[in-house]
Amino acid sequence: MAEELQKVHLYYDEINKVKVIENNVYKETQDLQENCKDYENKVRDFGNIIGSLLDMLNKLGENVEKQKMAAIGATNLLKSIEKDRESEQARLQAEISDKSLILEQLDSEYDALQILDATQSETVEYLTQLR
Amino acid sequence: MKFKISSFKEPKHVGAVSCVGWNNTEDVFSCGDDHKLLKWNLVSGECLVITTFPEDFYPICLHLFPKINLGGNKHNDVILIACADGKFHIMNNNGRIEKSVNAHQGACLAAQWSPDGAGLLTAGEDGFVKIWSRNGLLRSTVIQSDVPCYSAIFNSDSSAILYTKGNSLVIKHLNSSSKTTKWKAHEGVILCVAWNANNNLILSGSEDGYSKIWDQFGQQISVSVKHDQPITSVSWSPAGDMFVIGSYNLIRLCNANGWSHCLERPSTGSIYSIVWSSDGTQLAAACANGNVLFAHIIEREYAWKNYTCTQTGRKVISIKDIITDQNDQLDYPDRVIQIALGFNHLVTATVKQCFIHKLTSWNTPVTFDLKEGTISMILLAERCICVIERAGISVYSYMGRLLASPRCSRPETLGRAAVSLGPDALALIDQSDRKIIQVFDLPTGLIVRSSTDNTVTKLIHKMTVSSIALSQSGPINERQIALLDYNRDLYVVTVKDSKPKFVKLGSQILSICWSAETELLVGLRANSAVAWCCPRAAYKSDWLALTTVTKDITDLGRNPSLLSVEDGVACICRGNGSRTHISLASFPEKLLKHVDANMWQDALQLCRTVEDETLWACLAVLAWQHNQLAIAEEAFALIHHYYQVCYIQHLRSTIPEKLTT
């Protein structure tokens, strides 16, 4: 009887229920359904993971952008400091040259006064010797 | 010497200030890109808005009418402003525009009244330099060129114009017969020039960061250090002894020889214009950030014998006696303008009064009032003080009594070298004809002053005279005047001779100075100092040679000058600004003092002790001149002038009773 039923594509299962599809096929369909569910879950998980990754990457990007700006700012600051230092150096150099000019003046004045002192003491000595 | 800079905390102008000008020594006009004309009073610290011009009024250059007496007809429209639209405006003190003239295509970059007040010049971006009459009518277009003329100025007597042409400077004489002088002055475009009336030197500042000094023939006198930024303004002090240059965030004060007195770096932006007040102690600067900067010259130092004095503030002078280490601060009610130290006195002039301090008791000065607040010079001599103001020259005694007021036209243009004060005479180089020297006799002692006793002696030299010096000792009829002429030849004249004879002492002399106490004349050559112990012996060249002492000095630098001669020690200011004391003729000066005091035995004793040929020669000449035949005989014998000895012996044997007494 079962075979006749098979001919009209009706089957018995283990608990003798009448089915329109073959037992094996039914089983495989069931498996497929489960697998599909599994797959769906996994895809959802993957979606979640990717979402969080994107979030993270976005955050990272923002951070990098921020750091980049900070770095550019720091470089500019450094450059300006460099320039400041240069102008400060130039200023100090000018001051040094001014001061050294004054020093030169005073040096030569001192030398001249020493020579004068020497001549005068020579004269004094000469006159004392005469006495 | 340095600046004391003061400025208002908040800039009164909105936007850059482009030009400033002194109305008198207290008031300053300034005009800027905010179309406002402001007047600043330095005494009260006030700042008034005189007027606001229309929106399209962008001033570039401002010049005030020179303070000269035009014989009665007083002009009120005095401010000349050149504008970016090519116009120049003449306005009165209240800022009302009296006349506007369309002068140039493009901007009008420079405008100046002529020093004699007869006209004005303008220079523009179109390369034209034009001369206009006092009322703004075009007289002539002097120069046409294809490059913008950034600056153009008159010389002191309005006979020539200096203008810039790219990297070059050009002097154009207005009477067409003279040639124009043109020379390449800088590597960059020249932005500003100044021409001093006193020393006739030209100052130029350029985009290449240098400022240079030139003489009127285009020879370079000195060059500054390189500045980082273009030089935007230059200005001579009225006396011509120093100048300032302005650049981005920088003001520098320099000596006329080019070395720097001081450097200031105010954060003001570029300094577009600097102007000195007429007394040469203050300056105003127009700054790009809207400030107007005022600076006073302080820490001027003076020394005489054991006294030094320094101006420490605007109204404070500190004086010190080095030997006793006693020092003091002298406070004055007004701003101190001029200081002179010497002959046992300290004389200071403030805006209103003149103070005469005795150095033995400097706390009780004698004071007298000044005519006007622009005193340009104080000269001291043994018995009198000469005060030179714009209003005239006055000679006072040390008691503050007016002794004389010699007449002179435009006395404020007199330079240090053109005037000399002796104990009883004042000599001036005539400003209209510089070959003539006028010597005014001053009343001495108790003679009552009247207008007739100012006898003037006129001496006429064959050349232009550049520097004069009166001898400081001896009686008035033996007063001698030493003069340097244009060729740097030194001549000596006795003023009171009926036929003044110019006796040449030497050539190539840079500077001269008489000793303060005797008739010792010291001159400075490029690398030696020369002392003429008996300038009166100059008519006999061998005597002159015998009584001359020369000492070589190395590295005097360019343009050195003699400051003083005391006890045979000459004080020299070298080209680099340092002072050198040279013991040149201490024994001859001692001898001269003995002779002046008529102590012939002491003089003889000195010569016998020192046994120096020059000294004996001096004694011989002096004794011969003073009819001391016995001494002259001995002295001439010792310098081997036997013919002179024989002559003296002959004289003594024939007419002894007349000459030996």
XYZ file of N, CA, C and O in Angstrom, chain A residues 31-93:
252
model
N 16.221 20.673 7.777
C 17.628 21.065 8.038
C 17.933 22.424 7.398
O 18.536 23.315 8.030
N 17.427 22.485 6.146
C 17.699 23.742 5.411
C 17.100 24.944 6.140
O 17.744 25.970 6.307
N 15.861 24.675 6.659
C 15.220 25.781 7.378
C 16.053 26.217 8.565
O 16.316 27.397 8.775
N 16.511 25.190 9.275
C 17.338 25.519 10.464
C 18.615 26.241 10.075
O 19.001 27.236 10.672
N 19.181 25.685 9.026
C 20.449 26.319 8.555
C 20.217 27.775 8.169
O 21.008 28.648 8.513
N 19.067 27.933 7.510
C 18.763 29.316 7.097
C 18.625 30.227 8.298
O 19.110 31.364 8.305
N 17.934 29.733 9.293
C 17.787 30.531 10.517
C 19.128 30.891 11.112
O 19.400 32.039 11.468
N 19.945 29.845 11.149
C 21.316 30.037 11.660
C 22.036 31.156 10.881
O 22.602 32.094 11.451
N 21.891 30.959 9.557
C 22.586 31.893 8.666
C 22.090 33.329 8.905
O 22.887 34.259 9.038
N 20.760 33.367 9.058
C 20.188 34.703 9.272
C 20.752 35.342 10.529
O 21.177 36.499 10.549
N 20.782 34.506 11.582
C 21.351 35.010 12.850
C 22.781 35.489 12.682
O 23.157 36.568 13.149
N 23.511 34.622 11.987
C 24.937 34.963 11.833
C 25.102 36.277 11.058
O 25.919 37.129 11.429
N 24.245 36.402 9.987
C 24.338 37.629 9.190
C 24.013 38.852 10.048
O 24.696 39.891 9.983
N 22.950 38.657 10.886
C 22.618 39.797 11.755
C 23.789 40.164 12.674
O 24.170 41.326 12.814
N 24.379 39.085 13.245
C 25.554 39.336 14.127
C 26.654 40.065 13.373
O 27.223 41.057 13.866
N 26.859 39.542 12.152
C 27.931 40.163 11.352
C 27.632 41.654 11.127
O 28.503 42.514 11.261
N 26.300 41.860 10.819
C 25.897 43.261 10.615
C 26.209 44.105 11.835
O 26.784 45.188 11.733
N 25.869 43.578 12.979
C 26.151 44.321 14.221
C 27.630 44.614 14.375
O 28.042 45.742 14.686
N 28.390 43.553 14.139
C 29.856 43.708 14.322
C 30.391 44.776 13.371
O 31.134 45.682 13.781
N 29.917 44.687 12.106
C 30.397 45.667 11.131
C 29.999 47.075 11.561
O 30.799 48.036 11.494
N 28.750 47.168 12.061
C 28.289 48.501 12.518
C 29.192 49.056 13.587
O 29.652 50.206 13.510
N 29.496 48.229 14.562
C 30.353 48.735 15.655
C 31.740 49.074 15.122
O 32.353 50.061 15.532
N 32.177 48.240 14.137
C 33.508 48.506 13.562
C 33.509 49.879 12.884
O 34.435 50.683 13.079
N 32.416 50.107 12.139
C 32.336 51.391 11.440
C 32.369 52.541 12.428
O 33.089 53.533 12.250
N 31.536 52.351 13.472
C 31.530 53.373 14.519
C 32.939 53.645 15.025
O 33.382 54.797 15.118
N 33.585 52.514 15.321
C 34.934 52.650 15.888
C 35.860 53.382 14.910
O 36.593 54.281 15.295
N 35.734 52.920 13.624
C 36.620 53.534 12.628
C 36.330 55.027 12.490
O 37.244 55.842 12.377
N 35.035 55.347 12.509
C 34.668 56.760 12.430
C 35.294 57.563 13.567
O 35.862 58.631 13.370
N 35.140 56.976 14.764
C 35.718 57.646 15.937
C 37.214 57.832 15.754
O 37.776 58.899 16.021
N 37.826 56.744 15.272
C 39.283 56.783 15.057
C 39.624 57.899 14.068
O 40.559 58.686 14.282
N 38.807 57.933 12.986
C 39.054 58.958 11.968
C 38.971 60.363 12.545
O 39.861 61.191 12.320
N 37.895 60.556 13.321
C 37.749 61.865 13.953
C 38.973 62.202 14.799
O 39.514 63.308 14.755
N 39.336 61.179 15.542
C 40.488 61.366 16.433
C 41.734 61.739 15.639
O 42.462 62.666 15.995
N 41.909 60.975 14.552
C 43.103 61.217 13.722
C 43.068 62.644 13.175
O 44.076 63.361 13.222
N 41.843 63.040 12.723
C 41.718 64.396 12.184
C 42.119 65.427 13.229
O 42.872 66.369 12.960
N 41.593 65.175 14.439
C 41.882 66.106 15.537
C 43.388 66.172 15.794
O 43.978 67.241 15.894
N 43.976 64.994 15.852
C 45.414 64.933 16.128
C 46.202 65.624 15.022
O 47.196 66.305 15.286
N 45.694 65.435 13.773
C 46.395 66.039 12.654
C 46.395 67.562 12.796
O 47.431 68.226 12.647
N 45.191 68.112 13.095
C 45.090 69.563 13.274
C 46.030 70.033 14.378
O 46.733 71.036 14.239
N 46.024 69.247 15.478
C 46.880 69.618 16.606
C 48.338 69.623 16.179
O 49.102 70.536 16.522
N 48.682 68.615 15.376
C 50.070 68.518 14.940
C 50.439 69.709 14.062
O 51.510 70.306 14.222
N 49.484 70.051 13.142
C 49.758 71.197 12.271
C 49.922 72.461 13.105
O 50.867 73.250 12.903
N 49.004 72.595 14.096
C 49.110 73.764 14.980
C 50.463 73.809 15.666
O 51.124 74.854 15.721
N 50.878 72.657 16.172
C 52.151 72.599 16.892
C 53.304 72.976 15.963
O 54.203 73.735 16.351
N 53.223 72.451 14.718
C 54.299 72.769 13.769
C 54.352 74.276 13.520
O 55.432 74.877 13.521
N 53.149 74.849 13.313
C 53.113 76.283 13.047
C 53.675 77.067 14.219
O 54.450 78.015 14.044
N 53.260 76.627 15.408
C 53.742 77.303 16.617
C 55.259 77.250 16.671
O 55.940 78.241 16.951
N 55.742 76.042 16.357
C 57.188 75.846 16.384
C 57.867 76.797 15.411
O 58.863 77.444 15.732
N 57.247 76.867 14.207
C 57.819 77.741 13.191
C 57.832 79.177 13.668
O 58.824 79.895 13.500
N 56.685 79.576 14.272
C 56.622 80.970 14.712
C 57.624 81.208 15.833
O 58.250 82.261 15.911
N 57.753 80.193 16.710
C 58.748 80.343 17.780
C 60.131 80.504 17.166
O 60.925 81.362 17.567
N 60.350 79.681 16.131
C 61.642 79.751 15.455
C 61.888 81.184 14.940
O 62.952 81.759 15.131
N 60.804 81.710 14.317
C 60.922 83.050 13.756
C 61.161 84.076 14.863
O 62.007 84.966 14.735
N 60.380 83.904 15.948
C 60.539 84.794 17.097
C 61.971 84.766 17.590
O 62.590 85.793 17.853
N 62.463 83.526 17.711
C 63.836 83.365 18.194
C 64.809 84.071 17.270
O 65.734 84.741 17.715
N 64.531 83.900 15.967
C 65.423 84.529 14.997
C 65.441 86.039 15.170
O 66.504 86.655 15.217
N 64.220 86.604 15.298
C 64.170 88.065 15.416
C 64.791 88.493 16.741
O 65.485 89.494 16.837
N 64.529 87.666 17.789
C 65.123 87.955 19.104
C 66.645 87.917 18.991
O 67.348 88.786 19.506
N 67.095 86.884 18.264
C 68.543 86.754 18.083
C 69.095 87.969 17.347
O 70.125 88.517 17.730
N 68.360 88.359 16.294
C 68.808 89.520 15.515
C 68.857 90.753 16.421
O 69.807 91.539 16.365
N 67.807 90.876 17.273
C 67.755 92.021 18.169
C 68.946 92.014 19.108
O 69.640 93.007 19.294
N 69.171 90.808 19.698
C 70.279 90.709 20.644
C 71.607 90.939 19.940
O 72.500 91.584 20.491
N 71.693 90.424 18.704
C 72.929 90.625 17.944
C 73.171 92.106 17.735
O 74.293 92.584 17.913
